[in-house]
Amino acid sequence: MRAVLITGGAIRVGRAIAEACAEAGWQPVIHYNSSAGSAEELAKKLGTVAVGQNLSQEGAGEKLIAAAVEKLGRPLTGLVNSAAIFEHDTAGEATEEALYKHFRINAVAPMMTAKAFAKQAPDGGAVVNILDQKLFILNADHFSYTVSKQALHGATLTMARAFAPKVRVVGVAPGYNLPSPGQPEEVFERLAPTVNVLERRLTPEDVAETVLFALQHRAITGQVLIADNGEHLKASPRDVMFSE
């Protein structure tokens, strides 16, 4: 059975990805930082293992891969870098502390985890980096988050070339599929269908389906798959999502 490590796999989109992978016959390894209870509960449900690691620490990627391989007793075939932080700031408000924090978790950690993954995959495999549809509309209200994801976007393309021919690297850029931090559920439910051209709510399961496709499709590398119900085609700014 192929094994895939999913960072941030206990909650939100990461959880949907773990469940989709399990249903498709993969063994998901659930990474967590502060969500130990949710991770262990999901691991038990899916018949797999959970691994804790603070991704803001130096050497976290290498330690995480080593711990996952040790728990599994065999190499990983897939890696999904889903863990991220998301905080509000504009370019004028951004601080060095905020930028360092976002880059450490959203860019440096997935890059180093992917590097460690490639080293332990003698028979090849796939890395899927979760990006964001924000990259293509440049929402100005989440500066530190957006530029950290832009760094991971660039790394996705560069690593695809560097890790070939054995390891593929693909980006998946989801649209608005869960409430933003602090946003009431009822506001999200009302707004979600209005921000994309398909006029329906994008779900974490939609995103997970795209991630699974990227993991399994052998011809795709160095590409970004946008999973957003055509949100990037709308003329109206995405700022509406955070206005209520």
GROMACS .gro file of C-alpha atoms in nm:
model
  244
    1MET     CA    1   0.000   0.000   0.000
    2ARG     CA    2   0.132   0.342  -0.094
    3ALA     CA    3   0.183   0.580   0.197
    4VAL     CA    4   0.138   0.957   0.189
    5LEU     CA    5   0.231   1.206   0.460
    6ILE     CA    6  -0.015   1.494   0.492
    7THR     CA    7   0.104   1.793   0.692
    8GLY     CA    8  -0.178   1.958   0.880
    9GLY     CA    9  -0.375   1.642   0.807
   10ALA     CA   10  -0.593   1.647   1.117
   11ILE     CA   11  -0.810   1.950   1.040
   12ARG     CA   12  -0.973   2.156   0.766
   13VAL     CA   13  -0.859   2.076   0.409
   14GLY     CA   14  -0.581   1.847   0.532
   15ARG     CA   15  -0.838   1.620   0.697
   16ALA     CA   16  -1.042   1.597   0.376
   17ILE     CA   17  -0.725   1.508   0.187
   18ALA     CA   18  -0.638   1.234   0.436
   19GLU     CA   19  -0.985   1.084   0.411
   20ALA     CA   20  -0.982   1.096   0.030
   21CYS     CA   21  -0.641   0.928   0.016
   22ALA     CA   22  -0.755   0.651   0.250
   23GLU     CA   23  -1.066   0.591   0.041
   24ALA     CA   24  -0.849   0.565  -0.272
   25GLY     CA   25  -0.628   0.297  -0.117
   26TRP     CA   26  -0.340   0.505   0.016
   27GLN     CA   27  -0.223   0.491   0.376
   28PRO     CA   28  -0.229   0.852   0.499
   29VAL     CA   29   0.015   0.952   0.773
   30ILE     CA   30  -0.144   1.235   0.970
   31HIS     CA   31   0.088   1.517   1.075
   32TYR     CA   32  -0.018   1.757   1.348
   33ASN     CA   33   0.125   2.033   1.563
   34SER     CA   34  -0.138   2.147   1.814
   35SER     CA   35  -0.423   1.920   1.701
   36ALA     CA   36  -0.305   1.598   1.865
   37GLY     CA   37  -0.653   1.488   1.971
   38SER     CA   38  -0.802   1.533   1.625
   39ALA     CA   39  -0.502   1.364   1.463
   40GLU     CA   40  -0.516   1.057   1.685
   41GLU     CA   41  -0.894   1.030   1.639
   42LEU     CA   42  -0.859   1.047   1.260
   43ALA     CA   43  -0.566   0.804   1.257
   44LYS     CA   44  -0.773   0.552   1.453
   45LYS     CA   45  -1.069   0.598   1.220
   46LEU     CA   46  -0.853   0.544   0.910
   47GLY     CA   47  -0.637   0.268   1.058
   48THR     CA   48  -0.314   0.459   1.030
   49VAL     CA   49  -0.062   0.660   1.234
   50ALA     CA   50  -0.019   1.022   1.341
   51VAL     CA   51   0.308   1.213   1.380
   52GLY     CA   52   0.356   1.537   1.572
   53GLN     CA   53   0.603   1.809   1.472
   54ASN     CA   54   0.624   2.185   1.515
   55LEU     CA   55   0.700   2.307   1.163
   56SER     CA   56   0.830   2.642   1.286
   57GLN     CA   57   1.139   2.475   1.434
   58GLU     CA   58   1.469   2.441   1.254
   59GLY     CA   59   1.511   2.100   1.094
   60ALA     CA   60   1.139   2.024   1.125
   61GLY     CA   61   1.100   1.884   0.774
   62GLU     CA   62   1.379   1.631   0.807
   63LYS     CA   63   1.261   1.527   1.153
   64LEU     CA   64   0.903   1.485   1.034
   65ILE     CA   65   0.995   1.264   0.739
   66ALA     CA   66   1.223   1.051   0.958
   67ALA     CA   67   0.951   1.006   1.221
   68ALA     CA   68   0.691   0.914   0.960
   69VAL     CA   69   0.917   0.657   0.794
   70GLU     CA   70   1.007   0.510   1.133
   71LYS     CA   71   0.641   0.473   1.232
   72LEU     CA   72   0.551   0.321   0.897
   73GLY     CA   73   0.851   0.093   0.871
   74ARG     CA   74   0.883   0.174   0.499
   75PRO     CA   75   0.942   0.473   0.268
   76LEU     CA   76   0.674   0.722   0.178
   77THR     CA   77   0.541   0.742  -0.177
   78GLY     CA   78   0.363   1.074  -0.144
   79LEU     CA   79   0.380   1.403   0.046
   80VAL     CA   80   0.109   1.668   0.069
   81ASN     CA   81   0.226   1.996   0.220
   82SER     CA   82  -0.105   2.130   0.353
   83ALA     CA   83  -0.011   2.287   0.688
   84ALA     CA   84  -0.009   2.667   0.683
   85ILE     CA   85  -0.080   2.977   0.887
   86PHE     CA   86  -0.305   3.256   0.764
   87GLU     CA   87  -0.312   3.597   0.926
   88HIS     CA   88  -0.443   3.937   0.822
   89ASP     CA   89  -0.203   4.217   0.728
   90THR     CA   90  -0.143   4.457   0.441
   91ALA     CA   91   0.192   4.545   0.287
   92GLY     CA   92   0.192   4.862   0.493
   93GLU     CA   93   0.115   4.677   0.816
   94ALA     CA   94   0.344   4.375   0.772
   95THR     CA   95   0.619   4.329   1.030
   96GLU     CA   96   0.941   4.131   1.010
   97GLU     CA   97   0.801   3.898   1.275
   98ALA     CA   98   0.488   3.827   1.071
   99LEU     CA   99   0.686   3.771   0.753
  100TYR     CA  100   0.937   3.538   0.919
  101LYS     CA  101   0.656   3.340   1.082
  102HIS     CA  102   0.463   3.295   0.758
  103PHE     CA  103   0.772   3.213   0.555
  104ARG     CA  104   0.896   2.961   0.812
  105ILE     CA  105   0.574   2.759   0.813
  106ASN     CA  106   0.427   2.827   0.468
  107ALA     CA  107   0.745   2.817   0.259
  108VAL     CA  108   1.059   2.696   0.436
  109ALA     CA  109   0.898   2.399   0.612
  110PRO     CA  110   0.733   2.253   0.301
  111MET     CA  111   1.049   2.305   0.096
  112MET     CA  112   1.264   2.123   0.351
  113THR     CA  113   1.004   1.851   0.401
  114ALA     CA  114   0.993   1.794   0.025
  115LYS     CA  115   1.372   1.777   0.012
  116ALA     CA  116   1.379   1.514   0.287
  117PHE     CA  117   1.096   1.324   0.118
  118ALA     CA  118   1.285   1.307  -0.212
  119LYS     CA  119   1.591   1.162  -0.038
  120GLN     CA  120   1.392   0.873   0.114
  121ALA     CA  121   1.200   0.784  -0.204
  122PRO     CA  122   1.433   0.552  -0.396
  123ASP     CA  123   1.152   0.435  -0.623
  124GLY     CA  124   1.012   0.782  -0.679
  125GLY     CA  125   0.693   0.950  -0.568
  126ALA     CA  126   0.500   1.274  -0.571
  127VAL     CA  127   0.490   1.597  -0.372
  128VAL     CA  128   0.177   1.812  -0.376
  129ASN     CA  129   0.213   2.163  -0.236
  130ILE     CA  130  -0.109   2.335  -0.132
  131LEU     CA  131  -0.090   2.689  -0.266
  132ASP     CA  132  -0.380   2.933  -0.292
  133GLN     CA  133  -0.594   3.087  -0.560
  134LYS     CA  134  -0.491   3.420  -0.400
  135LEU     CA  135  -0.170   3.388  -0.601
  136PHE     CA  136  -0.365   3.471  -0.914
  137ILE     CA  137  -0.578   3.759  -0.786
  138LEU     CA  138  -0.332   3.907  -0.533
  139ASN     CA  139  -0.562   3.982  -0.240
  140ALA     CA  140  -0.405   4.280  -0.065
  141ASP     CA  141  -0.538   4.208   0.283
  142HIS     CA  142  -0.319   3.905   0.355
  143PHE     CA  143   0.025   4.022   0.252
  144SER     CA  144   0.251   3.796   0.461
  145TYR     CA  145   0.043   3.490   0.378
  146THR     CA  146   0.024   3.564   0.006
  147VAL     CA  147   0.394   3.633  -0.045
  148SER     CA  148   0.489   3.321   0.151
  149LYS     CA  149   0.266   3.113  -0.076
  150GLN     CA  150   0.422   3.286  -0.378
  151ALA     CA  151   0.759   3.162  -0.255
  152LEU     CA  152   0.623   2.808  -0.234
  153HIS     CA  153   0.481   2.845  -0.583
  154GLY     CA  154   0.826   2.927  -0.718
  155ALA     CA  155   0.978   2.641  -0.522
  156THR     CA  156   0.719   2.402  -0.666
  157LEU     CA  157   0.836   2.471  -1.020
  158THR     CA  158   1.205   2.465  -0.929
  159MET     CA  159   1.181   2.143  -0.727
  160ALA     CA  160   0.990   1.973  -1.008
  161ARG     CA  161   1.295   2.020  -1.229
  162ALA     CA  162   1.547   1.941  -0.955
  163PHE     CA  163   1.379   1.622  -0.828
  164ALA     CA  164   1.300   1.478  -1.173
  165PRO     CA  165   1.290   1.214  -1.304
  166LYS     CA  166   1.192   1.015  -0.994
  167VAL     CA  167   0.987   1.264  -0.793
  168ARG     CA  168   0.707   1.477  -0.935
  169VAL     CA  169   0.615   1.810  -0.771
  170VAL     CA  170   0.273   1.964  -0.830
  171GLY     CA  171   0.088   2.261  -0.682
  172VAL     CA  172  -0.283   2.272  -0.604
  173ALA     CA  173  -0.433   2.618  -0.556
  174PRO     CA  174  -0.772   2.602  -0.383
  175GLY     CA  175  -1.030   2.875  -0.381
  176TYR     CA  176  -1.260   2.986  -0.101
  177ASN     CA  177  -1.372   2.655   0.053
  178LEU     CA  178  -1.384   2.717   0.430
  179PRO     CA  179  -1.468   3.015   0.651
  180SER     CA  180  -1.180   3.256   0.704
  181PRO     CA  181  -1.053   3.284   1.064
  182GLY     CA  182  -1.321   3.458   1.267
  183GLN     CA  183  -1.579   3.452   0.989
  184PRO     CA  184  -1.925   3.325   1.095
  185GLU     CA  185  -2.035   3.004   0.923
  186GLU     CA  186  -2.360   3.162   0.803
  187VAL     CA  187  -2.169   3.444   0.631
  188PHE     CA  188  -1.944   3.192   0.458
  189GLU     CA  189  -2.241   2.984   0.343
  190ARG     CA  190  -2.403   3.292   0.193
  191LEU     CA  191  -2.091   3.429   0.023
  192ALA     CA  192  -1.925   3.108  -0.098
  193PRO     CA  193  -2.149   3.045  -0.402
  194THR     CA  194  -2.128   3.409  -0.514
  195VAL     CA  195  -1.752   3.433  -0.566
  196ASN     CA  196  -1.711   3.178  -0.845
  197VAL     CA  197  -1.859   3.132  -1.191
  198LEU     CA  198  -2.010   2.789  -1.115
  199GLU     CA  199  -2.224   2.952  -0.846
  200ARG     CA  200  -2.187   2.673  -0.594
  201ARG     CA  201  -1.989   2.634  -0.276
  202LEU     CA  202  -1.640   2.493  -0.320
  203THR     CA  203  -1.581   2.221  -0.059
  204PRO     CA  204  -1.269   2.073   0.103
  205GLU     CA  205  -1.369   1.747  -0.066
  206ASP     CA  206  -1.342   1.918  -0.406
  207VAL     CA  207  -0.990   2.026  -0.318
  208ALA     CA  208  -0.902   1.679  -0.189
  209GLU     CA  209  -1.017   1.523  -0.516
  210THR     CA  210  -0.781   1.753  -0.705
  211VAL     CA  211  -0.493   1.667  -0.471
  212LEU     CA  212  -0.556   1.296  -0.523
  213PHE     CA  213  -0.549   1.350  -0.899
  214ALA     CA  214  -0.215   1.530  -0.868
  215LEU     CA  215  -0.073   1.253  -0.651
  216GLN     CA  216  -0.169   0.979  -0.894
  217HIS     CA  217  -0.134   1.131  -1.241
  218ARG     CA  218   0.213   1.031  -1.361
  219ALA     CA  219   0.230   1.284  -1.645
  220ILE     CA  220   0.191   1.598  -1.434
  221THR     CA  221   0.485   1.780  -1.275
  222GLY     CA  222   0.587   2.144  -1.242
  223GLN     CA  223   0.226   2.257  -1.279
  224VAL     CA  224  -0.032   2.429  -1.060
  225LEU     CA  225  -0.388   2.296  -1.067
  226ILE     CA  226  -0.642   2.563  -0.970
  227ALA     CA  227  -0.938   2.414  -0.783
  228ASP     CA  228  -1.171   2.709  -0.733
  229ASN     CA  229  -1.497   2.661  -0.928
  230GLY     CA  230  -1.371   2.932  -1.164
  231GLU     CA  231  -1.327   3.190  -0.889
  232HIS     CA  232  -1.027   3.335  -1.074
  233LEU     CA  233  -1.259   3.423  -1.364
  234LYS     CA  234  -1.476   3.656  -1.156
  235ALA     CA  235  -1.416   4.029  -1.197
  236SER     CA  236  -1.518   4.116  -0.842
  237PRO     CA  237  -1.241   4.129  -0.580
  238ARG     CA  238  -1.206   3.842  -0.338
  239ASP     CA  239  -1.194   4.097  -0.054
  240VAL     CA  240  -1.572   4.050  -0.022
  241MET     CA  241  -1.502   3.725   0.159
  242PHE     CA  242  -1.346   3.905   0.450
  243SER     CA  243  -1.573   4.208   0.461
  244GLU     CA  244  -1.845   4.068   0.686
   0.00000   0.00000   0.00000
